[in-house]
Tab-separated table of C-alpha atoms in Angstrom:
chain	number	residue	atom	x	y	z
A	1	UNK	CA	41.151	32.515	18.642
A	2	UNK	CA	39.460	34.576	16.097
A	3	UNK	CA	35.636	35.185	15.450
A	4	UNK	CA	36.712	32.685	11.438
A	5	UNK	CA	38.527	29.819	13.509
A	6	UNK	CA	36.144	29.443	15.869
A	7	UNK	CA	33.718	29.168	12.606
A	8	UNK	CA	35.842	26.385	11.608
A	9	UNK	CA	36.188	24.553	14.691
A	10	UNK	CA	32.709	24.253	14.725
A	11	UNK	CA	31.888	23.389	11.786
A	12	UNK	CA	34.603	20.244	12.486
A	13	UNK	CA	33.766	19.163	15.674
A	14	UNK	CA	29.686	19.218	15.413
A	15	UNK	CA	28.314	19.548	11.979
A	16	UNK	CA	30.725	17.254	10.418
A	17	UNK	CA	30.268	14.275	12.685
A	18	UNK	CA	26.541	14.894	12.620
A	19	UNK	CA	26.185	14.919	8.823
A	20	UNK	CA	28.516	11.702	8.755
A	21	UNK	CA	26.265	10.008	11.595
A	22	UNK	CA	23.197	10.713	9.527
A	23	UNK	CA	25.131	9.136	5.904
A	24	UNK	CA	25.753	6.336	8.020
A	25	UNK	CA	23.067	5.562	9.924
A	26	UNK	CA	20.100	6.475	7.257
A	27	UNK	CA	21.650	4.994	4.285
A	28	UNK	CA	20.781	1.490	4.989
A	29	UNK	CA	17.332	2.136	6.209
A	30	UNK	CA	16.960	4.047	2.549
A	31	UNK	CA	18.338	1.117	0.617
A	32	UNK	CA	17.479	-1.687	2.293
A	33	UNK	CA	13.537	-0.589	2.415
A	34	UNK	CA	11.740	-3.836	2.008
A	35	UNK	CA	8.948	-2.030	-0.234
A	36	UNK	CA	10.589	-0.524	-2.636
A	37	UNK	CA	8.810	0.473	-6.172
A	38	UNK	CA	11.165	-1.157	-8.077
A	39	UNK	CA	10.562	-4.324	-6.537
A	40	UNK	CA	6.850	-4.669	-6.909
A	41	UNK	CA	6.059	-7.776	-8.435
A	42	UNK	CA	2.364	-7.896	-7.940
A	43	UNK	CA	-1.213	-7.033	-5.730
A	44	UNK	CA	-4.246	-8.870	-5.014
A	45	UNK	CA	-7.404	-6.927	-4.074
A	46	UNK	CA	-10.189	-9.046	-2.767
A	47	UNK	CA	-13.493	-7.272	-1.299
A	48	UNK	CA	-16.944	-8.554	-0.676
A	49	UNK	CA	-19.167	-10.132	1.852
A	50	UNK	CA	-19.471	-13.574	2.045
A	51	UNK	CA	-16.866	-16.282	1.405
A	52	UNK	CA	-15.069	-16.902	-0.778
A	53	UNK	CA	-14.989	-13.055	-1.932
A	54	UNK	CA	-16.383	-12.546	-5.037
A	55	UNK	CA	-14.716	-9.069	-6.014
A	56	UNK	CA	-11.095	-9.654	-6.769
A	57	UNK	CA	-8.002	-8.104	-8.925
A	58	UNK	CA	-4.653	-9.691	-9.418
A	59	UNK	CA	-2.716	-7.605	-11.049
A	60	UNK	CA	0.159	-10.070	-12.127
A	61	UNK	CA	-2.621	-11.282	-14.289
A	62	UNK	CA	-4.560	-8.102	-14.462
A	63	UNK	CA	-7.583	-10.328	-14.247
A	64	UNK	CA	-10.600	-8.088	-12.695
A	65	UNK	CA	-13.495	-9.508	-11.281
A	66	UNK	CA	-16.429	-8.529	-9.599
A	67	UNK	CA	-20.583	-8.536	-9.046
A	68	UNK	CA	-22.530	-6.288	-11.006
A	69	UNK	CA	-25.765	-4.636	-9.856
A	70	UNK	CA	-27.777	-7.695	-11.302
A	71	UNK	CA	-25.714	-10.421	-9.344
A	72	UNK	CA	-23.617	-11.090	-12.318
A	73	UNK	CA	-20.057	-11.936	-12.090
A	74	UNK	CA	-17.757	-9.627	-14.540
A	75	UNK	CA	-14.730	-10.743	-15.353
A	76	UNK	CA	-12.083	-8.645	-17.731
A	77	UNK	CA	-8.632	-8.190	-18.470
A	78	UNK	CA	-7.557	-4.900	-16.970
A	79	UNK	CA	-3.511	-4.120	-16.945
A	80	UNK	CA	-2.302	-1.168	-14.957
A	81	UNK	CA	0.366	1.102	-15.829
A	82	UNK	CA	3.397	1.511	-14.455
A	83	UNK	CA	2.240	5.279	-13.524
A	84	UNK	CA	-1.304	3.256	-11.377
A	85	UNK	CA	1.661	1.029	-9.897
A	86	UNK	CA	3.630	3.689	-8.865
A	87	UNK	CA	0.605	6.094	-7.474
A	88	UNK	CA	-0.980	3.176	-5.146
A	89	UNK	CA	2.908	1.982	-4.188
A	90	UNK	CA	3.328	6.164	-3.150
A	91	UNK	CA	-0.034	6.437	-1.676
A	92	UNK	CA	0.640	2.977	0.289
A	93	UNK	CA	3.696	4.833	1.825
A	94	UNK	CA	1.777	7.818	2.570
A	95	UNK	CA	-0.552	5.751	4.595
A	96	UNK	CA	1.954	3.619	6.192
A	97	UNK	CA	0.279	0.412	5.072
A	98	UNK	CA	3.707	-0.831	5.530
A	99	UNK	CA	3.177	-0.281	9.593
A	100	UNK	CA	-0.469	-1.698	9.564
A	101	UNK	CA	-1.380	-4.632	11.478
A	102	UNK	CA	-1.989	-7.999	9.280
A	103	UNK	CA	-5.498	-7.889	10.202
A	104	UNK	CA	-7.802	-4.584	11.356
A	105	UNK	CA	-10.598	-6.071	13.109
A	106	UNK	CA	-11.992	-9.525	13.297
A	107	UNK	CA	-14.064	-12.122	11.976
A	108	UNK	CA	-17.344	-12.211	14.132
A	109	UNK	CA	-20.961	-14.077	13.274
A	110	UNK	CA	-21.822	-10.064	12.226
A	111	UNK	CA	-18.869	-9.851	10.309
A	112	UNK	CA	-20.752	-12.494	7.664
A	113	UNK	CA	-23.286	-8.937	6.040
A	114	UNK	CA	-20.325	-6.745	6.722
A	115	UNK	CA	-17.885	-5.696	4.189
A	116	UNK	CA	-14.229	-7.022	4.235
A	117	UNK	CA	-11.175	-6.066	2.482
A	118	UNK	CA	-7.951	-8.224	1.371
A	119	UNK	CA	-4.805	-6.448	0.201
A	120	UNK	CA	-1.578	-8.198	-0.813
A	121	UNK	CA	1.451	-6.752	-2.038
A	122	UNK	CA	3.873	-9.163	-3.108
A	123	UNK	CA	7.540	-7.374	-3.406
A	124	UNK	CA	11.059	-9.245	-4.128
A	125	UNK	CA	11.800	-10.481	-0.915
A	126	UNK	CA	8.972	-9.473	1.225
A	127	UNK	CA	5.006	-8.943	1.101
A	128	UNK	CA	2.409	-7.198	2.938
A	129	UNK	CA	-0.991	-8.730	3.841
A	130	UNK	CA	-4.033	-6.812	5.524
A	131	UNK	CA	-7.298	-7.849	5.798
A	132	UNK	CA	-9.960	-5.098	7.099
A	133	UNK	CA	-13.293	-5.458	8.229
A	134	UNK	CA	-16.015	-2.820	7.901
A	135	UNK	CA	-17.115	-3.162	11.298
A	136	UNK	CA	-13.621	-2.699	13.154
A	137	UNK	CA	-14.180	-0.706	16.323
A	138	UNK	CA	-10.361	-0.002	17.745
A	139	UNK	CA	-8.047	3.214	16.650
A	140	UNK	CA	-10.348	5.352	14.123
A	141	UNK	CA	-7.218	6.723	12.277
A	142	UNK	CA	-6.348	3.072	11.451
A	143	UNK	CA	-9.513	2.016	10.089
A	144	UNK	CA	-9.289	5.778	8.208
A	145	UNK	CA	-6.325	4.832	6.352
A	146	UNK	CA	-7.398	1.481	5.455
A	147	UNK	CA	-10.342	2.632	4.053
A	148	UNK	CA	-8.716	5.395	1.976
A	149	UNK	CA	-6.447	3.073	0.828
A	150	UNK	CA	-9.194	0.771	-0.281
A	151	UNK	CA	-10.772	3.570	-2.484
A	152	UNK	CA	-7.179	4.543	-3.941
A	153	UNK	CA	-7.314	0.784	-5.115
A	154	UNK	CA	-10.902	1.138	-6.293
A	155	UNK	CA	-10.120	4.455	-8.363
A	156	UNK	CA	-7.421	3.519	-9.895
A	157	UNK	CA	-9.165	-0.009	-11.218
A	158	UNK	CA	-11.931	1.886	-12.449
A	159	UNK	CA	-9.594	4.700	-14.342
A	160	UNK	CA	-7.536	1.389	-15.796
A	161	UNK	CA	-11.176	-0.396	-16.363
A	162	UNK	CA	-12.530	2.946	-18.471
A	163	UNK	CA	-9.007	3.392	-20.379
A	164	UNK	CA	-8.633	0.069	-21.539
A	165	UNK	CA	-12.505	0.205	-22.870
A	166	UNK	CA	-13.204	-3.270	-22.617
């Protein structure tokens, strides 16, 4: 056989099966991805310390509320963008909040002067709850990620709070 059919006859018996097995097996996963940007349909963002928490955004309402620095409750309208909707969705993925569990940490008689966090992400047919307490003690790269993700929430309400100037 020459050096150009043995070329071929590789090409046909193992990169051709192996790109076909890869169409088939990773095109579901890609479109049947349960958080998918285009089917956001809305977050909550809850954070405080006692109950019921204080500190909230919704954004299907883009109601913002939270405690000043003199114990006063603010509450505005603040709307994101599609472009804040689409950098938390991407920086969600990043972090695999998809993959976290429902609840990092738990509630304790300390937990009541500790911070805690409540994310929701509402999609189309699925959603993705995770509540996060400040004191968690377990996998340090977990508690990492939640907290980054908590400040990507915070910055991006506070550049949507400055641009819409109320």
């Amino acid at each position: 056989m020459s050096s150009r059919g043995k070329k071929i006859f590789l090409a046909l018996t193992i990169i051709v099966p192996m790109i076909i097995y890869c169409y088939i097996y990773y095109k579901p996963i890609i479109q049947n991805a349960p958080f998918r940007k285009k089917d956001f349909v809305s977050m909550d963002y809850k954070w405080g310390i006692k109950d019921p928490l204080e500190n909230q955004y919704n954004s299907a309402d883009s109601i913002y509320q939270y405690v000043n620095s003199r114990d006063s409750i603010i509450r505005k309208k603040v709307p994101l963008s599609k472009d804040d909707i689409l950098y938390i969705h991407s920086k969600a993925n990043e972090l695999g909040l998809w993959n976290f569990p429902d609840t990092i940490g738990t509630k304790s008689s300390k937990s009541l002067t500790v911070p805690r966090y409540d994310m929701f992400f509402k999609y189309k047919e699925k959603s993705k709850h995770v509540v996060v307490y400040g004191d968690f003690d377990g996998n340090p790269k977990l508690l990492d990620a939640a907290m980054q993700m908590r400040k990507i929430i915070e910055e991006t309400l506070n550049l949507a709070e400055k641009r819409s100037g109320k």
